[in-house]
CSV table of C-alpha atoms and ligand atoms in Angstrom, one decimal:
chain,number,residue,atom,x,y,z
A,1,MET,CA,-67.3,-93.4,-28.2
A,2,GLU,CA,-64.2,-92.0,-29.9
A,3,GLN,CA,-66.3,-91.7,-33.1
A,4,SER,CA,-69.1,-89.8,-31.4
A,5,ILE,CA,-66.7,-87.3,-29.9
A,6,GLU,CA,-65.2,-86.8,-33.3
A,7,SER,CA,-68.6,-86.4,-34.9
A,8,TYR,CA,-69.6,-84.1,-32.1
A,9,ILE,CA,-66.6,-81.8,-32.8
A,10,LYS,CA,-67.2,-82.0,-36.6
A,11,ASN,CA,-70.8,-81.0,-36.1
A,12,LEU,CA,-69.8,-78.2,-33.8
A,13,VAL,CA,-67.3,-76.9,-36.3
A,14,ARG,CA,-69.8,-77.2,-39.1
A,15,ASP,CA,-72.5,-75.4,-37.1
A,16,THR,CA,-70.1,-72.6,-36.2
A,17,ILE,CA,-69.2,-72.1,-39.8
A,18,VAL,CA,-72.8,-72.2,-41.0
A,19,HIS,CA,-73.7,-69.7,-38.3
A,20,THR,CA,-70.8,-67.4,-39.2
A,21,ILE,CA,-71.6,-67.6,-42.9
A,22,GLY,CA,-75.2,-67.1,-42.1
A,23,GLU,CA,-74.3,-63.9,-40.3
A,24,LEU,CA,-72.1,-62.7,-43.1
A,25,GLN,CA,-74.9,-63.6,-45.5
A,26,VAL,CA,-77.3,-61.3,-43.6
A,27,GLN,CA,-74.8,-58.4,-44.2
A,28,LYS,CA,-74.4,-59.2,-47.9
A,29,ASP,CA,-78.1,-59.8,-48.5
A,30,ARG,CA,-78.9,-56.2,-47.6
A,31,GLN,CA,-79.5,-54.2,-50.7
A,32,THR,CA,-77.6,-50.9,-51.2
A,33,TYR,CA,-79.7,-48.0,-52.5
A,34,ILE,CA,-78.7,-44.7,-53.9
A,35,ILE,CA,-81.9,-42.7,-54.1
A,36,ALA,CA,-82.4,-39.2,-55.6
A,37,ASN,CA,-85.0,-36.9,-54.1
A,38,TRP,CA,-85.5,-34.1,-56.5
A,39,LYS,CA,-88.0,-32.3,-54.3
A,40,MET,CA,-89.7,-29.5,-56.3
A,41,ASN,CA,-87.0,-29.2,-59.0
A,42,LYS,CA,-86.5,-29.8,-62.7
A,43,THR,CA,-88.3,-29.2,-66.0
A,44,LEU,CA,-89.2,-31.8,-68.5
A,45,ALA,CA,-86.2,-31.0,-70.7
A,46,GLU,CA,-83.9,-31.2,-67.6
A,47,THR,CA,-85.4,-34.6,-66.8
A,48,ALA,CA,-84.7,-35.9,-70.3
A,49,GLU,CA,-81.1,-34.7,-70.1
A,50,PHE,CA,-80.6,-36.2,-66.6
A,51,PHE,CA,-81.5,-39.7,-67.7
A,52,GLN,CA,-79.3,-39.4,-70.8
A,53,GLN,CA,-76.3,-38.5,-68.6
A,54,ILE,CA,-76.8,-40.7,-65.6
A,55,ASN,CA,-75.3,-44.2,-65.4
A,56,SER,CA,-76.8,-47.2,-63.6
A,57,SER,CA,-74.8,-49.8,-61.7
A,58,GLN,CA,-75.2,-53.5,-61.3
A,59,ASP,CA,-73.8,-53.3,-57.8
A,60,VAL,CA,-76.3,-50.9,-56.2
A,61,ALA,CA,-79.9,-50.1,-56.7
A,62,VAL,CA,-80.4,-46.6,-58.2
A,63,VAL,CA,-83.8,-45.0,-57.7
A,64,VAL,CA,-84.9,-41.5,-58.8
A,65,CYS,CA,-87.9,-39.7,-57.2
A,66,PRO,CA,-89.0,-36.8,-59.4
A,67,PRO,CA,-92.0,-34.5,-58.8
A,68,THR,CA,-95.3,-36.1,-59.6
A,69,GLN,CA,-95.9,-34.6,-63.0
A,70,LEU,CA,-92.5,-35.7,-64.2
A,71,LEU,CA,-93.0,-39.4,-63.2
A,72,TYR,CA,-94.4,-40.7,-66.4
A,73,PRO,CA,-92.0,-38.9,-68.7
A,74,ALA,CA,-89.2,-40.1,-66.4
A,75,HIS,CA,-90.5,-43.7,-66.7
A,76,LEU,CA,-90.3,-43.3,-70.5
A,77,PHE,CA,-86.8,-41.8,-70.5
A,78,ILE,CA,-85.6,-44.6,-68.3
A,79,GLN,CA,-87.1,-47.2,-70.7
A,80,GLN,CA,-85.5,-45.5,-73.7
A,81,SER,CA,-82.1,-45.4,-71.9
A,82,LYS,CA,-82.3,-49.1,-71.1
A,83,LYS,CA,-80.6,-48.3,-67.8
A,84,THR,CA,-81.6,-50.1,-64.6
A,85,ILE,CA,-83.0,-47.2,-62.7
A,86,GLY,CA,-86.0,-47.5,-60.3
A,87,LEU,CA,-88.7,-44.8,-60.1
A,88,GLY,CA,-90.3,-43.5,-56.9
A,89,GLY,CA,-92.9,-40.9,-55.9
A,90,GLN,CA,-92.1,-38.3,-53.2
A,91,ASN,CA,-95.4,-38.6,-51.5
A,92,VAL,CA,-98.7,-40.6,-51.7
A,93,HIS,CA,-102.1,-40.5,-50.2
A,94,TRP,CA,-103.3,-43.2,-47.7
A,95,ALA,CA,-106.7,-43.8,-49.4
A,96,GLU,CA,-107.1,-46.1,-52.4
A,97,LYS,CA,-109.0,-43.4,-54.3
A,98,GLY,CA,-111.7,-40.8,-53.9
A,99,ALA,CA,-112.4,-37.1,-53.4
A,100,TYR,CA,-108.9,-35.9,-52.4
A,101,THR,CA,-108.1,-32.9,-54.6
A,102,GLY,CA,-104.5,-32.6,-55.6
A,103,GLU,CA,-103.5,-36.0,-54.1
A,104,THR,CA,-101.9,-39.0,-55.7
A,105,SER,CA,-102.8,-42.7,-55.0
A,106,THR,CA,-100.6,-45.7,-54.8
A,107,SER,CA,-102.2,-47.2,-57.9
A,108,MET,CA,-101.6,-44.0,-59.8
A,109,LEU,CA,-97.9,-44.2,-58.9
A,110,LYS,CA,-97.7,-47.8,-60.0
A,111,ASP,CA,-99.5,-47.0,-63.2
A,112,VAL,CA,-96.8,-44.6,-64.2
A,113,GLY,CA,-94.0,-47.0,-63.4
A,114,CYS,CA,-93.2,-46.4,-59.8
A,115,GLU,CA,-92.0,-49.1,-57.5
A,116,TYR,CA,-91.0,-46.9,-54.5
A,117,VAL,CA,-92.4,-44.0,-52.6
A,118,ILE,CA,-90.9,-41.6,-50.1
A,119,ILE,CA,-93.1,-41.3,-47.0
A,120,GLY,CA,-92.8,-39.0,-44.0
A,121,HIS,CA,-90.0,-36.7,-45.3
A,122,SER,CA,-89.2,-34.1,-42.6
A,123,GLU,CA,-90.2,-31.3,-45.0
A,124,ARG,CA,-93.7,-32.8,-45.3
A,125,ARG,CA,-93.8,-33.4,-41.6
A,126,GLN,CA,-93.1,-29.7,-41.2
A,127,TYR,CA,-95.2,-27.9,-43.8
A,128,ALA,CA,-97.9,-30.5,-44.4
A,129,ASN,CA,-98.2,-31.4,-40.8
A,130,GLU,CA,-97.7,-35.1,-41.4
A,131,ASP,CA,-97.6,-36.9,-38.1
A,132,ASP,CA,-96.6,-40.5,-37.3
A,133,GLU,CA,-100.2,-41.7,-37.5
A,134,LEU,CA,-100.6,-40.3,-41.1
A,135,VAL,CA,-97.2,-41.7,-42.0
A,136,ASN,CA,-98.4,-45.1,-40.7
A,137,ARG,CA,-101.5,-45.0,-42.9
A,138,LYS,CA,-99.5,-44.2,-45.9
A,139,VAL,CA,-96.9,-46.9,-45.3
A,140,LYS,CA,-99.7,-49.5,-44.9
A,141,GLN,CA,-101.4,-48.4,-48.1
A,142,ALA,CA,-98.1,-48.5,-50.0
A,143,LEU,CA,-97.3,-52.0,-48.7
A,144,ASN,CA,-100.8,-53.2,-49.4
A,145,ASP,CA,-100.5,-52.1,-53.0
A,146,GLY,CA,-97.0,-53.5,-53.5
A,147,LEU,CA,-94.9,-50.3,-53.4
A,148,THR,CA,-91.7,-50.1,-51.4
A,149,PRO,CA,-92.0,-47.3,-48.9
A,150,ILE,CA,-88.9,-45.3,-48.1
A,151,VAL,CA,-89.8,-44.2,-44.6
A,152,CYS,CA,-88.0,-41.0,-43.4
A,153,ILE,CA,-87.2,-40.4,-39.8
A,154,GLY,CA,-84.9,-37.9,-38.1
A,155,GLU,CA,-84.5,-35.4,-35.2
A,156,THR,CA,-84.3,-31.6,-35.3
A,157,LEU,CA,-81.3,-29.7,-34.1
A,158,GLY,CA,-83.2,-28.8,-30.9
A,159,GLN,CA,-84.0,-32.4,-30.2
A,160,LYS,CA,-80.4,-33.4,-30.9
A,161,ASN,CA,-79.0,-30.8,-28.6
A,162,SER,CA,-81.4,-31.8,-25.8
A,163,LEU,CA,-80.2,-35.4,-26.2
A,164,GLN,CA,-83.6,-36.7,-27.4
A,165,THR,CA,-82.4,-38.3,-30.7
A,166,GLU,CA,-83.1,-41.9,-29.6
A,167,HIS,CA,-86.4,-41.1,-28.1
A,168,VAL,CA,-87.5,-39.2,-31.3
A,169,LEU,CA,-86.4,-41.9,-33.6
A,170,SER,CA,-87.9,-44.8,-31.7
A,171,THR,CA,-91.2,-42.9,-31.4
A,172,GLN,CA,-91.2,-42.2,-35.2
A,173,LEU,CA,-90.4,-45.8,-36.0
A,174,LEU,CA,-92.9,-47.3,-33.7
A,175,GLY,CA,-95.6,-44.9,-35.0
A,176,ALA,CA,-94.7,-45.4,-38.7
A,177,LEU,CA,-94.6,-49.2,-38.4
A,178,LYS,CA,-97.6,-49.8,-36.1
A,179,GLY,CA,-99.4,-52.9,-37.1
A,180,ILE,CA,-97.0,-53.8,-39.8
A,181,ASP,CA,-95.2,-57.1,-39.9
A,182,SER,CA,-93.7,-56.8,-43.4
A,183,SER,CA,-90.0,-55.9,-43.8
A,184,LYS,CA,-90.4,-54.8,-47.4
A,185,PHE,CA,-89.6,-51.2,-46.7
A,186,ILE,CA,-86.5,-48.9,-46.6
A,187,ILE,CA,-85.7,-46.6,-43.7
A,188,ALA,CA,-84.0,-43.3,-44.4
A,189,TYR,CA,-82.4,-41.6,-41.4
A,190,GLU,CA,-82.4,-37.9,-42.2
A,191,PRO,CA,-81.4,-35.7,-39.3
A,192,VAL,CA,-83.4,-32.5,-40.0
A,193,TRP,CA,-80.4,-30.3,-39.1
A,194,ALA,CA,-78.3,-31.9,-41.9
A,195,ILE,CA,-80.9,-31.6,-44.7
A,196,GLY,CA,-79.9,-28.9,-47.3
A,197,THR,CA,-77.5,-27.3,-44.8
A,198,GLY,CA,-74.2,-28.7,-45.9
A,199,GLN,CA,-73.8,-29.8,-42.3
A,200,SER,CA,-73.8,-33.6,-42.9
A,201,ALA,CA,-73.7,-36.0,-40.0
A,202,THR,CA,-70.3,-37.6,-39.5
A,203,ALA,CA,-70.1,-41.1,-40.8
A,204,GLU,CA,-69.4,-42.3,-37.2
A,205,LEU,CA,-72.5,-40.5,-35.8
A,206,ALA,CA,-74.7,-41.8,-38.7
A,207,GLN,CA,-73.3,-45.4,-38.1
A,208,GLN,CA,-74.0,-45.2,-34.4
A,209,THR,CA,-77.6,-43.9,-35.0
A,210,HIS,CA,-78.2,-46.5,-37.7
A,211,ALA,CA,-77.2,-49.3,-35.3
A,212,TYR,CA,-79.6,-47.9,-32.8
A,213,ILE,CA,-82.4,-47.8,-35.5
A,214,ARG,CA,-81.7,-51.5,-36.2
A,215,THR,CA,-82.1,-52.4,-32.6
A,216,VAL,CA,-85.5,-50.7,-32.5
A,217,LEU,CA,-86.4,-52.5,-35.8
A,218,LYS,CA,-85.4,-55.8,-34.2
A,219,GLN,CA,-87.7,-55.1,-31.3
A,220,ILE,CA,-90.5,-54.5,-33.7
A,221,LEU,CA,-89.8,-57.2,-36.4
A,222,GLY,CA,-87.3,-59.6,-34.9
A,223,GLU,CA,-84.6,-61.1,-37.1
A,224,LYS,CA,-86.2,-59.6,-40.2
A,225,ALA,CA,-84.7,-56.3,-39.2
A,226,ASP,CA,-81.3,-57.6,-40.4
A,227,ASN,CA,-82.6,-57.4,-44.0
A,228,ILE,CA,-83.9,-53.9,-43.9
A,229,SER,CA,-81.8,-51.3,-45.7
A,230,ILE,CA,-81.2,-48.1,-43.6
A,231,LEU,CA,-80.1,-45.1,-45.7
A,232,TYR,CA,-78.5,-41.9,-44.6
A,233,GLY,CA,-79.8,-38.6,-45.9
A,234,GLY,CA,-78.7,-35.0,-45.2
A,235,SER,CA,-76.1,-33.2,-47.4
A,236,ALA,CA,-74.8,-36.5,-48.7
A,237,ASN,CA,-72.5,-35.8,-51.7
A,238,GLU,CA,-69.6,-37.2,-53.8
A,239,SER,CA,-67.0,-36.1,-51.2
A,240,ASN,CA,-68.5,-37.7,-48.1
A,241,ALA,CA,-70.1,-40.8,-49.8
A,242,ALA,CA,-67.0,-43.0,-49.3
A,243,GLU,CA,-67.1,-42.5,-45.5
A,244,TYR,CA,-70.8,-43.5,-45.4
A,245,SER,CA,-70.3,-46.5,-47.7
A,246,ALA,CA,-67.6,-47.9,-45.4
A,247,MET,CA,-70.0,-48.1,-42.4
A,248,PRO,CA,-71.6,-51.5,-41.8
A,249,ASP,CA,-75.1,-50.2,-41.0
A,250,ILE,CA,-75.3,-47.6,-43.7
A,251,ASP,CA,-76.9,-49.3,-46.7
A,252,GLY,CA,-76.9,-46.3,-49.1
A,253,VAL,CA,-78.0,-42.7,-49.2
A,254,LEU,CA,-81.0,-40.6,-49.9
A,255,VAL,CA,-79.7,-37.6,-51.8
A,256,GLY,CA,-81.4,-34.2,-52.3
A,257,GLY,CA,-79.3,-31.3,-53.6
A,258,ALA,CA,-76.4,-33.4,-55.0
A,259,SER,CA,-78.9,-35.6,-56.9
A,260,LEU,CA,-80.0,-32.7,-59.2
A,261,ASN,CA,-76.7,-32.8,-61.1
A,262,ALA,CA,-76.3,-36.1,-63.0
A,263,GLN,CA,-72.5,-36.0,-62.6
A,264,SER,CA,-72.4,-35.6,-58.9
A,265,PHE,CA,-75.2,-38.2,-58.5
A,266,ASP,CA,-73.2,-40.5,-60.7
A,267,GLY,CA,-70.2,-39.9,-58.5
A,268,ILE,CA,-72.1,-41.0,-55.4
A,269,ILE,CA,-73.3,-44.2,-57.2
A,270,ASN,CA,-69.7,-45.0,-58.2
A,271,VAL,CA,-68.4,-44.6,-54.7
A,272,PHE,CA,-71.0,-47.1,-53.3
A,273,ALA,CA,-70.6,-49.5,-56.2
A,274,LYS,CA,-66.9,-49.6,-55.6
A,275,GLY,CA,-67.5,-50.3,-51.9
A,276,GLU,CA,-69.7,-53.3,-52.9
A,277,GLN,CA,-67.1,-54.7,-55.2
A,278,SER,CA,-64.3,-54.6,-52.6
A,279,GLU,CA,-66.4,-56.5,-50.0
B,1,PGA,P1,-80.1,-32.9,-49.1
B,1,PGA,O1,-81.6,-33.5,-48.9
B,1,PGA,O2,-79.2,-34.0,-49.7
B,1,PGA,O3,-80.2,-31.7,-50.0
B,1,PGA,O4,-79.6,-32.5,-47.7
B,1,PGA,C1,-81.8,-34.8,-48.5
B,1,PGA,C2,-83.3,-35.1,-48.4
B,1,PGA,O5,-84.0,-34.2,-47.9
B,1,PGA,O6,-83.7,-36.1,-48.8
């Protein structure tokens, strides 16, 4: 009897430790990403220069998303540099191929060395009228073809001021992920009011919103949601990166303006890499 109580306690202690380590593991397992979104910027010469100057890191995943016509040269520059840098498109079409003038398919992106693709950026939602249904079709096509979608969501200033942030984000998430049970994607929370404005969200607000996004992801995908990296985007730079990197649910940043300069992008990479080492 004594022995069974003792073994009961031993098992209890062991289970608790395993469970706790398991929880910590989930945190650690999440990949940190520093992703550059160059938008409609840079020449070929500037692209070559950028990949010469930039440093990669073993502690975080660095991904650069140049405009479409610079993807293949960027791929070659990355190969030449021998740096570990991933490549991503800024947009993709939902169809495999066909009569879609001016569009790019997932297989074309893969063919020129891409592993990632940004989908549903708020700028495209605005000027190209991309809605949640279109975003969903693109996410499905990217996943089917083995690309990692970087799915962008975010509320406008008006929606924020009228306290609709959670409603907007959950609607965008449910729409973008409809019919998807894979967790091989990245979410970028990009409040529209923070993009290109210099008015970045405070780290506390971003953390709170990321935690909310994770609860919605859990409703959609269950425990798999713990492994999905959620990045912050919107005037992220070298100066505010440390605050974001200290937050438990901020798994990196999607950087626009500050990614155009190799030194400032490097600075952001270093901040997050240091954060990883001190964990
Ligand atoms: P920003 O852009 O860093 O210039 O605000 C971010 C984005 O739109 O991805």
